[in-house]
Amino acid sequence: MKNMMKILVRYVASAAGVTVLLLLINIAALTAWVASSARLPRSEYSVTEIADSLKLQNGNYMMAENGQKAIHKG
């Protein structure tokens, strides 16, 4: 019975160790991803800005000049 308990304790301990290891790896990967995405340059326009410049006129969508400039600039 002692041998069975010893096996069970080792199994639970190794499962807990693997869980902690995977958790640490995931936290490290998330931290690296957030840090690398913070260094990426931001676009000079937003999709909202372009979408707001679209207006429906006579059944067709027309884009204001500021939206066209944003598209050409980006």
Coordinates of C-alpha atoms in Angstrom, one line a residue:
M1 CA 0.0 0.0 0.0
K2 CA 2.9 2.3 0.7
N3 CA 4.3 1.7 -2.8
M4 CA 1.0 2.6 -4.3
M5 CA 0.8 5.8 -2.3
K6 CA 4.3 6.7 -3.3
I7 CA 3.5 6.2 -7.0
L8 CA 0.3 8.3 -6.6
V9 CA 2.2 11.2 -4.9
R10 CA 4.9 11.2 -7.6
Y11 CA 2.2 11.2 -10.3
V12 CA 0.4 14.1 -8.7
A13 CA 3.6 16.0 -8.1
S14 CA 4.8 15.6 -11.7
A15 CA 1.4 16.6 -13.0
A16 CA 1.5 19.7 -10.9
G17 CA 5.0 20.4 -12.0
V18 CA 4.1 20.1 -15.7
T19 CA 1.1 22.4 -15.1
V20 CA 3.3 25.1 -13.4
L21 CA 5.8 24.8 -16.2
L22 CA 3.2 25.3 -18.9
L23 CA 1.7 28.2 -17.1
L24 CA 5.1 29.9 -16.9
I25 CA 5.8 29.3 -20.6
N26 CA 2.4 30.8 -21.5
I27 CA 3.0 33.8 -19.3
A28 CA 6.5 34.3 -20.9
A29 CA 5.0 34.0 -24.4
L30 CA 2.2 36.5 -23.6
T31 CA 4.7 38.9 -22.2
A32 CA 7.0 38.6 -25.3
W33 CA 4.0 39.1 -27.6
V34 CA 2.7 42.2 -25.8
A35 CA 6.2 43.7 -25.7
S36 CA 6.8 43.0 -29.5
S37 CA 3.4 44.4 -30.4
A38 CA 4.0 47.6 -28.4
R39 CA 7.1 48.2 -30.5
L40 CA 5.2 48.0 -33.8
P41 CA 4.6 51.3 -35.5
R42 CA 1.0 52.6 -35.3
S43 CA -0.8 53.3 -38.6
E44 CA -1.4 57.0 -39.3
Y45 CA -5.1 56.5 -39.9
S46 CA -7.9 54.5 -38.5
V47 CA -10.5 52.4 -40.1
T48 CA -13.1 54.5 -38.2
E49 CA -11.8 57.7 -39.7
I50 CA -12.1 56.2 -43.2
A51 CA -15.5 54.7 -42.5
D52 CA -16.8 58.0 -41.2
S53 CA -15.7 59.8 -44.4
L54 CA -18.0 57.6 -46.5
K55 CA -21.4 59.2 -47.2
L56 CA -24.3 57.8 -49.2
Q57 CA -25.2 60.1 -52.1
N58 CA -27.7 59.2 -54.8
G59 CA -27.4 55.5 -54.1
N60 CA -23.5 55.6 -54.3
Y61 CA -21.0 55.9 -51.5
M62 CA -18.7 58.9 -51.8
M63 CA -15.6 59.4 -49.7
A64 CA -14.7 62.8 -48.3
E65 CA -11.3 64.2 -49.2
N66 CA -9.9 63.6 -45.7
G67 CA -10.7 59.9 -46.1
Q68 CA -9.0 59.7 -49.5
K69 CA -5.9 61.5 -48.1
A70 CA -5.8 58.9 -45.3
I71 CA -5.9 56.0 -47.7
H72 CA -3.2 57.4 -50.0
K73 CA -1.0 58.4 -47.0
G74 CA -1.2 55.0 -45.4

